[in-house]
Short mmCIF file of C-alpha atoms in Angstrom, two decimals:
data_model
loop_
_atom_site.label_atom_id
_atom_site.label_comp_id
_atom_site.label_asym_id
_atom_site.label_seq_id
_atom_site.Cartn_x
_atom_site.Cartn_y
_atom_site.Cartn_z
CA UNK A 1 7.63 -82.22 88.39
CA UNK A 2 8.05 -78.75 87.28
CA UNK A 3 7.02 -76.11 89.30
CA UNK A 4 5.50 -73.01 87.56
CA UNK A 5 5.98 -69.47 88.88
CA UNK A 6 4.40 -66.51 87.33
CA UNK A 7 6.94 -65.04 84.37
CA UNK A 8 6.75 -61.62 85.84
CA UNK A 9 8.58 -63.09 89.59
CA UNK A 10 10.67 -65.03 87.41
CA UNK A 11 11.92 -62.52 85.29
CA UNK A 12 13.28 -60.16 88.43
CA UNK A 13 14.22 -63.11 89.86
CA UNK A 14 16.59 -63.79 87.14
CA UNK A 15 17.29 -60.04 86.94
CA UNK A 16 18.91 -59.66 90.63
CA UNK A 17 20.59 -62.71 90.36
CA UNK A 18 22.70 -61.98 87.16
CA UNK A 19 23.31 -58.38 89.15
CA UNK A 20 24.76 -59.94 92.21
CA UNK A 21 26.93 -62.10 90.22
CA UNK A 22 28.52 -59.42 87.87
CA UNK A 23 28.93 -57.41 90.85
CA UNK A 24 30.62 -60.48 92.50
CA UNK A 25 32.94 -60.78 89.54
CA UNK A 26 33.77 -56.63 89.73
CA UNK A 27 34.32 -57.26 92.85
CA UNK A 28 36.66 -60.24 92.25
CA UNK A 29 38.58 -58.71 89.80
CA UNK A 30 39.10 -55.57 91.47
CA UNK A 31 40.84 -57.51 94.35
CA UNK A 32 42.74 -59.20 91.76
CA UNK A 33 44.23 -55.71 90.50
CA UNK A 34 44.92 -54.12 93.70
CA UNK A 35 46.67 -57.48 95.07
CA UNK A 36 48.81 -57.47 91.58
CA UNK A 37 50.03 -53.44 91.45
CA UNK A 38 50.56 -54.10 95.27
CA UNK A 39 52.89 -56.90 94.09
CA UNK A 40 54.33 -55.33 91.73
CA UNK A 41 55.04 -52.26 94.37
CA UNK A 42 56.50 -54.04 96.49
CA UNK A 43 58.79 -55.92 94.03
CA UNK A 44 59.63 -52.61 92.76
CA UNK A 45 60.60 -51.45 95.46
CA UNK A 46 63.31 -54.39 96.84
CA UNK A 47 64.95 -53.37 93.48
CA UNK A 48 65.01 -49.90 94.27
CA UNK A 49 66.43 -50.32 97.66
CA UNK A 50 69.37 -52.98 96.23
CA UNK A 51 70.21 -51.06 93.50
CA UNK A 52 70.59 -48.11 95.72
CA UNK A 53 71.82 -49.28 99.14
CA UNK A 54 73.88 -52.10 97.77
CA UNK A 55 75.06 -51.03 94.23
CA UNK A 56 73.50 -53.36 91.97
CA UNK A 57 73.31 -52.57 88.62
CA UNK A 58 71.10 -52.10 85.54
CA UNK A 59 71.80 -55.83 84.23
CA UNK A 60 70.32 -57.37 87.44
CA UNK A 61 66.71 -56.84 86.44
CA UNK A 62 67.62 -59.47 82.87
CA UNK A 63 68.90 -61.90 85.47
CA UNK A 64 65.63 -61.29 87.61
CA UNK A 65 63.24 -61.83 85.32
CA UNK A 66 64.98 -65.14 83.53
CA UNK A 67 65.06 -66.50 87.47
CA UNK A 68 61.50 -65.52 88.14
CA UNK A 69 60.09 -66.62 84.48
CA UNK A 70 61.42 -69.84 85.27
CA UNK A 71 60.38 -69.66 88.87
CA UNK A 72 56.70 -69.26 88.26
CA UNK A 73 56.19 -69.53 84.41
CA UNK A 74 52.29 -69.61 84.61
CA UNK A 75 52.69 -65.96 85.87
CA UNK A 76 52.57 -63.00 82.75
CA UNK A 77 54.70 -59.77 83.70
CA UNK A 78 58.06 -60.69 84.70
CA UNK A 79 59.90 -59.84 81.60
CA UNK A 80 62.46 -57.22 81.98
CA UNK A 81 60.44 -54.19 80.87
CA UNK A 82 58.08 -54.64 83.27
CA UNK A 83 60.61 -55.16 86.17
CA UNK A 84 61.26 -51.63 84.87
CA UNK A 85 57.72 -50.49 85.02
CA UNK A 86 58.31 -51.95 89.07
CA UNK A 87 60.90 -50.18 90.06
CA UNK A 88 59.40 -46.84 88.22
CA UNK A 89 56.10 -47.15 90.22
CA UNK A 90 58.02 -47.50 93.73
CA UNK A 91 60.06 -44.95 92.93
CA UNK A 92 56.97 -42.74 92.11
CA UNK A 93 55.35 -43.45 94.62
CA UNK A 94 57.30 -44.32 97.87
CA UNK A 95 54.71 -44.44 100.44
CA UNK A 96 52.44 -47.43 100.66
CA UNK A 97 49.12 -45.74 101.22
CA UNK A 98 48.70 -43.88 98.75
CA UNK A 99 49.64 -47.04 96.19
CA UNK A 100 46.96 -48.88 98.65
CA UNK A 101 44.33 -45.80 98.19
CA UNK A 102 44.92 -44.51 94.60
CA UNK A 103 47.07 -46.07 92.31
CA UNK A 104 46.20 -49.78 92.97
CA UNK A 105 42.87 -49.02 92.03
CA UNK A 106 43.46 -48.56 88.49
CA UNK A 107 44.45 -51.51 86.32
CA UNK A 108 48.42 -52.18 85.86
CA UNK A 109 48.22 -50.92 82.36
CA UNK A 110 47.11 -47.07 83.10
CA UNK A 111 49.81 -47.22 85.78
CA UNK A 112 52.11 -47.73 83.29
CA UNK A 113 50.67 -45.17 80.94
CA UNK A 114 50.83 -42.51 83.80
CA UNK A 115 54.48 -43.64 84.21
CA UNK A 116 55.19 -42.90 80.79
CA UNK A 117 53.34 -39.97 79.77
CA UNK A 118 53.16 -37.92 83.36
CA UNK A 119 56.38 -36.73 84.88
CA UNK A 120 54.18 -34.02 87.36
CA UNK A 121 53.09 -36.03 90.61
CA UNK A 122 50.02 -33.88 91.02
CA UNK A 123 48.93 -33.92 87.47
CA UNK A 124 49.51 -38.06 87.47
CA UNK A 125 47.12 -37.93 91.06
CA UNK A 126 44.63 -35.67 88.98
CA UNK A 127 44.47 -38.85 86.17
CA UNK A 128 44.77 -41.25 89.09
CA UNK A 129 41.42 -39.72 90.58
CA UNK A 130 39.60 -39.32 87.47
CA UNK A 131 40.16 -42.95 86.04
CA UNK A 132 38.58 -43.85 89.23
CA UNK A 133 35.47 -41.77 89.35
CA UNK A 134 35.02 -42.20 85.63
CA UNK A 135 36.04 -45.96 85.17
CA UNK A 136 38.39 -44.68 82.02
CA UNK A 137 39.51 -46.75 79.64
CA UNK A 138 43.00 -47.33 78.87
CA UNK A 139 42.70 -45.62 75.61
CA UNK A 140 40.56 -43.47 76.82
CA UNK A 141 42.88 -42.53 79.59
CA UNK A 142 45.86 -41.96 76.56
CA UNK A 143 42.98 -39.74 74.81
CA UNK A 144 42.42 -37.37 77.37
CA UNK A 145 46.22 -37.38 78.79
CA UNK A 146 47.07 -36.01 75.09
CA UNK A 147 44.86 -33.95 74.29
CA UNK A 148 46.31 -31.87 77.77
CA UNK A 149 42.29 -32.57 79.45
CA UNK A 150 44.34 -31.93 83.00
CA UNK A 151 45.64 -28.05 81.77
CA UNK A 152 42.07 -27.22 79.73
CA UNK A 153 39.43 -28.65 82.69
CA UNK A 154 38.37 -25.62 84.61
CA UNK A 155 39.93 -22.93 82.44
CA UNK A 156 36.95 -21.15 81.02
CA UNK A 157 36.29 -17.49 81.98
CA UNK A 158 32.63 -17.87 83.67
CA UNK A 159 30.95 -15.54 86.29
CA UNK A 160 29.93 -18.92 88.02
CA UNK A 161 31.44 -17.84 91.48
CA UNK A 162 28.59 -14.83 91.71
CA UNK A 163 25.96 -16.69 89.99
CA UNK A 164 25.53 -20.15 91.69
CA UNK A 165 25.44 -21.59 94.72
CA UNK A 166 28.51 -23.36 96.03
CA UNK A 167 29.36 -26.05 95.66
CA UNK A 168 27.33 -26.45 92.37
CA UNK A 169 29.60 -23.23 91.09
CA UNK A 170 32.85 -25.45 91.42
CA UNK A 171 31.42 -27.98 89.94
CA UNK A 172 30.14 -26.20 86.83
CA UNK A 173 33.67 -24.32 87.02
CA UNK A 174 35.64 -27.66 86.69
CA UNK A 175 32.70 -28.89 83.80
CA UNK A 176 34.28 -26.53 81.35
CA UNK A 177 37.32 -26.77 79.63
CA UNK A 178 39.78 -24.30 77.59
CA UNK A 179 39.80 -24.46 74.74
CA UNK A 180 38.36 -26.98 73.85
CA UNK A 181 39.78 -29.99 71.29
CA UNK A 182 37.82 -30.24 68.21
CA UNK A 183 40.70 -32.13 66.21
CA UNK A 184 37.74 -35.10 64.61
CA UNK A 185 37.07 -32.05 62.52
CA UNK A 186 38.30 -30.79 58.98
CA UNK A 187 36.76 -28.01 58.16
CA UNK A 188 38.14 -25.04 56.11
CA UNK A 189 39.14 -21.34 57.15
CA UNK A 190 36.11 -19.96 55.89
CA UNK A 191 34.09 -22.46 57.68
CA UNK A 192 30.58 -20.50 58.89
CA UNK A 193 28.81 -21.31 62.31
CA UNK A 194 26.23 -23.19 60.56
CA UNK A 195 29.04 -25.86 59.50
CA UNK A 196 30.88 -25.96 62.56
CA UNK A 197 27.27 -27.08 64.29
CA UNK A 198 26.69 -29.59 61.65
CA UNK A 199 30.13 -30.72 61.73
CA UNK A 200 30.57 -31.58 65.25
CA UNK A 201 26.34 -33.16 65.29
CA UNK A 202 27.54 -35.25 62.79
CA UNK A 203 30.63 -36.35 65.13
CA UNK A 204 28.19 -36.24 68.27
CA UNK A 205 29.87 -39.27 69.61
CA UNK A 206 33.13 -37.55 69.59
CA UNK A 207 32.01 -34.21 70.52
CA UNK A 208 30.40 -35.37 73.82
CA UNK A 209 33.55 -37.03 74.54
CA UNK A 210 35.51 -33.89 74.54
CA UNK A 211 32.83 -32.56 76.62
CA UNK A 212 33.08 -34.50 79.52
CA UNK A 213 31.30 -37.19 81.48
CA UNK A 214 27.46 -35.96 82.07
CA UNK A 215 26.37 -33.95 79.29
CA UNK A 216 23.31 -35.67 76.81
CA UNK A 217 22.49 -34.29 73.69
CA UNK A 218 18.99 -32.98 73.87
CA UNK A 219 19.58 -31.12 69.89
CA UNK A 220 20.39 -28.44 67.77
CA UNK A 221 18.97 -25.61 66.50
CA UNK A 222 16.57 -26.00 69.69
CA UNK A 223 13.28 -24.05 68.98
CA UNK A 224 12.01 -21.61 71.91
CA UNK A 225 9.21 -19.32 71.49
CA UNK A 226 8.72 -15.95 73.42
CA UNK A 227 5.83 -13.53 72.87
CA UNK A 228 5.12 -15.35 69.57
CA UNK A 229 8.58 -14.85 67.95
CA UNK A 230 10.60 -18.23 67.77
CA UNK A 231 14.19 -18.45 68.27
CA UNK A 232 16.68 -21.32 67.84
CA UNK A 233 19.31 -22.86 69.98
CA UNK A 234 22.47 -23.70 68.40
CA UNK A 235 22.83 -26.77 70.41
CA UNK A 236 21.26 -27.55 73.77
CA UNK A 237 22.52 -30.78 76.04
CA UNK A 238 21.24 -31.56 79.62
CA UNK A 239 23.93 -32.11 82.43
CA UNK A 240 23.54 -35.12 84.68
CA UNK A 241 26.26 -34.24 87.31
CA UNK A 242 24.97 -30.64 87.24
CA UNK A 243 21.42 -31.48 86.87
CA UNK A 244 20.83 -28.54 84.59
CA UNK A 245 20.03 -27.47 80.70
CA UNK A 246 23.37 -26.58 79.29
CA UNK A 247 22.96 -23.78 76.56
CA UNK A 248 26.19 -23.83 73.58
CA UNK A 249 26.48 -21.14 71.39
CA UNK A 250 29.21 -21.57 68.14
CA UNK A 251 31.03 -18.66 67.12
CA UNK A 252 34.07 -18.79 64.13
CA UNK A 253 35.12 -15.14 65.31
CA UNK A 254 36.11 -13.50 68.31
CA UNK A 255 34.32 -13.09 71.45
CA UNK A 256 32.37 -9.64 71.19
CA UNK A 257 30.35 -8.01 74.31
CA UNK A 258 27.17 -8.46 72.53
CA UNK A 259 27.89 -12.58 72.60
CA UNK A 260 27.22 -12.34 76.65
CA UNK A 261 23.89 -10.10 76.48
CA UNK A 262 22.03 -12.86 73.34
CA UNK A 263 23.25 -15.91 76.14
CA UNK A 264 21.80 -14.47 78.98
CA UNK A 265 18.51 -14.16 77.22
CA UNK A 266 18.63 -17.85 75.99
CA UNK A 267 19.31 -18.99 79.38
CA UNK A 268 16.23 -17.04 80.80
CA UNK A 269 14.39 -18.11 77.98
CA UNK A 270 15.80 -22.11 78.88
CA UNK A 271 15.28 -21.37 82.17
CA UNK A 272 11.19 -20.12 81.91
CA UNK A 273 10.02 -22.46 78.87
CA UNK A 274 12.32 -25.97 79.89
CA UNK A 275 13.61 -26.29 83.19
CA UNK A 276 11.48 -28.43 85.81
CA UNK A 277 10.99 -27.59 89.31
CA UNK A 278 14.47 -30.29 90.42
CA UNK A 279 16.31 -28.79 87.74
CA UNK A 280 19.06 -25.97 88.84
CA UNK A 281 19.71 -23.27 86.79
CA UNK A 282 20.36 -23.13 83.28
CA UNK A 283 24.11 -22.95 82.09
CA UNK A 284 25.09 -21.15 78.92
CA UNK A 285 28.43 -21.42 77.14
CA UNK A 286 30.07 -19.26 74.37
CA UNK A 287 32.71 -21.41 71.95
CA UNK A 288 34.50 -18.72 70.24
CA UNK A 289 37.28 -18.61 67.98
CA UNK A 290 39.24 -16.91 70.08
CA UNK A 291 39.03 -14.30 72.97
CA UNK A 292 40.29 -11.43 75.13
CA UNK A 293 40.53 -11.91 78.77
CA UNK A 294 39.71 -8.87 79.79
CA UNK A 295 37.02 -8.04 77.38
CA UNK A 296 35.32 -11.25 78.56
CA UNK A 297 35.77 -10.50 81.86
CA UNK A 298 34.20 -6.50 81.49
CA UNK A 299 30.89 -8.42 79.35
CA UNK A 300 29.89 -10.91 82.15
CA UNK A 301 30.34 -8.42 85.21
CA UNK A 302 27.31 -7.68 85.37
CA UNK A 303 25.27 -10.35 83.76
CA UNK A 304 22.91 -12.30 86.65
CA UNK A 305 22.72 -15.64 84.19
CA UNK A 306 25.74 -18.33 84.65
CA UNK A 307 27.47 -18.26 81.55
CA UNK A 308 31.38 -19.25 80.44
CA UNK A 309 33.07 -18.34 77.93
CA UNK A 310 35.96 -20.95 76.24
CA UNK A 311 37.24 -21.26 73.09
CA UNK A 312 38.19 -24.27 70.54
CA UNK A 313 40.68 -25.78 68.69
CA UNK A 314 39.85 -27.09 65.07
CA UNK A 315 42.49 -29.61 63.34
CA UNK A 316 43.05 -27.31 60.20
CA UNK A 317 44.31 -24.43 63.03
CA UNK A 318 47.63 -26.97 63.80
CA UNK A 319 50.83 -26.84 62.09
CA UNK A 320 50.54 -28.54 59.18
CA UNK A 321 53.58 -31.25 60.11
CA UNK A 322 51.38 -32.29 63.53
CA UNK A 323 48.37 -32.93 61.53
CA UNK A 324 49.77 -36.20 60.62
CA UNK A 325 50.25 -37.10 63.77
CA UNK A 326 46.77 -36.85 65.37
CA UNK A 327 44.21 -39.95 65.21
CA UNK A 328 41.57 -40.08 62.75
CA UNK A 329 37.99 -40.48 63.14
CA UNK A 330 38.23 -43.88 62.35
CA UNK A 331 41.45 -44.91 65.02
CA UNK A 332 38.98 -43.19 67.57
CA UNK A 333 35.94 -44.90 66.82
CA UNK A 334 38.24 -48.33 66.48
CA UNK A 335 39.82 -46.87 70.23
CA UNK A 336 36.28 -46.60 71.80
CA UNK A 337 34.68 -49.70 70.30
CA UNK A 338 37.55 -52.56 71.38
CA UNK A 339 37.15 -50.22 75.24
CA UNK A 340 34.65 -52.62 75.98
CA UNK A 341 37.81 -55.74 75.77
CA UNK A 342 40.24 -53.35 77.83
CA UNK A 343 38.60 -55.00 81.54
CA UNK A 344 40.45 -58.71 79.77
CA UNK A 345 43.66 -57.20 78.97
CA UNK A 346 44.08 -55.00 81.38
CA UNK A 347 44.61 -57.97 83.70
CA UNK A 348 47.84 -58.39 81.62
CA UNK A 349 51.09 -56.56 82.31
CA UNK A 350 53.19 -55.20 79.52
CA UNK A 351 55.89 -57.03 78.20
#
């Protein structure tokens, strides 16, 4: 006899239950990872101590992992390289709490990664920390550990520390970057602002991933109107973190004085005709070319407005023999769209 229940209860009903069960199975496999890098730690580590207490040498880890491959051959991650990888991670990280608080909370693979590509412990923790508040991607991770995010996040010039609160002034501080990476573009020497905005809202995907986590394209070439004369944004995003309008102005040239006075204006203008009464203030930001320190520093003294000023980095500006070696549009888009598969692999070891 089948009962009937109205669609609408049915439909939540369905809803909640399909929630609870994926977040039973993030759940699962998050146990999963921390119980295998603590493993892996811990194996690590008896190497570590033999090889240094007792002498053994380098050829002990290709006996080890032709003992333990035959020991328990339904288990992946035993071959020689990653012994390696083991005795790398407890030697990076000796004390067990911080592999219990931090680093087995990221999947085996970016572990790796970090082992590989960052030698400085607290740039590594910085990557550590970030994969976990961002859920990063391994290639995503690779992205921004190459493209230097760790030395660029935070390093705009901004008058932030006089014109917002705290701690919403830190965290607009660590928003921007410097310079910033614009290497999906081509575009020529005499490239005008115009293309440079059409460029990188052609590329939006890209472009807000070199931004940062938070930032949604609201458009560009924004229309405002005050006292009946309209002006136009060059491109105008909305900050989720920061809860504010975010204000970008291009520039090809260098940062001049009069760059800081036409921002401040847009972001009173954002601030009057867009913002909403649980919005914070407006945020503007200058790209430029390139810029003076201390120049920058003289033209936002005594501006009221938040505003930062950074600068960007187009692919044509690299040596020509690096060009080569960067990742087209096309590897990125393939990196970003097989992401969603990393949560599988990632439950592999390498090797």
């Amino acid at each position: 006899m089948e009962i009937d229940l109205p669609l609408a209860d049915y439909d939540k009903f369905l809803r909640d239950l399909k929630e609870h069960i994926r977040n039973a199975q993030i759940r699962a496999s998050l146990a999963v990872n921390r119980e295998l890098v603590l493993l892996y730690w811990q194996i690590g580590g008896e190497i570590l101590t033999r090889q240094q207490q007792q002498g053994w040498g380098a050829k002990v880890i290709n006996k080890l992992a032709k003992d333990l491959q035959k020991a328990f051959p339904e288990m992946k991650g035993f071959s020689p390289r990653n012994l390696k990888y083991m005795r790398a991670f407890a030697e990076a990280y000796p004390d067990e709490q911080f592999v219990q608080q931090l680093a087995a909370q990221i999947p085996w693979f970016h572990n790796c990664i970090l082992l590989d590509k960052v030698k400085d412990a607290a740039e590594r923790l910085w990557y550590i920390q970030q994969t976990i508040q961002y859920g990063w991607s391994r290639s995503v991770l690779t992205h921004q550990i190459d493209s230097g995010l760790y030395r660029r996040q935070g390093g705009a010039t901004t008058n932030f520390d006089r014109t917002l609160p705290k701690p919403q002034s830190d965290l607009a501080q660590q928003v921007l970057k410097d310079p910033y990476n614009f290497d999906f573009l081509s575009l020529g020497k005499e490239a005008q602002e115009r293309d440079l905005e059409n460029a990188l809202v052609a590329h939006i995907r890209d472009f807000l991933l070199e931004l940062g986590v938070g930032f949604a394209f609201v458009g560009s070439q924004y229309p405002i109107e005050v006292s009946g004369k309209q002006y136009r944004l060059d491109l105008l995003f909305y900050h989720f973190r920061l809860h504010c309008f975010v204000v970008i102005d291009l520039k090809v040239v260098e940062f001049e004085p009069e760059f800081s006075g036409k921002m401040n204006f847009y972001v009173s203008a954002v601030d009057d005709l867009l913002r909403g009464e649980d919005d914070r203030p407006t945020i503007g930001i200058i790209l430029c070319k390139t810029q003076d320190k201390t120049i920058v520093e003289y033209a936002l003294r005594d501006i009221n407005k938040p505003i930062g000023i950074s600068t960007y980095q187009l692919r044509e500006a690299l040596p020509e023999q690096l060009q080569g070696s960067l990742p087209t549009i096309e590897q990125l888009e393939m990196e970003l769209n097989t992401a969603a598969l990393e949560i599988e692999t990632d439950t592999d070891t390498p090797g």
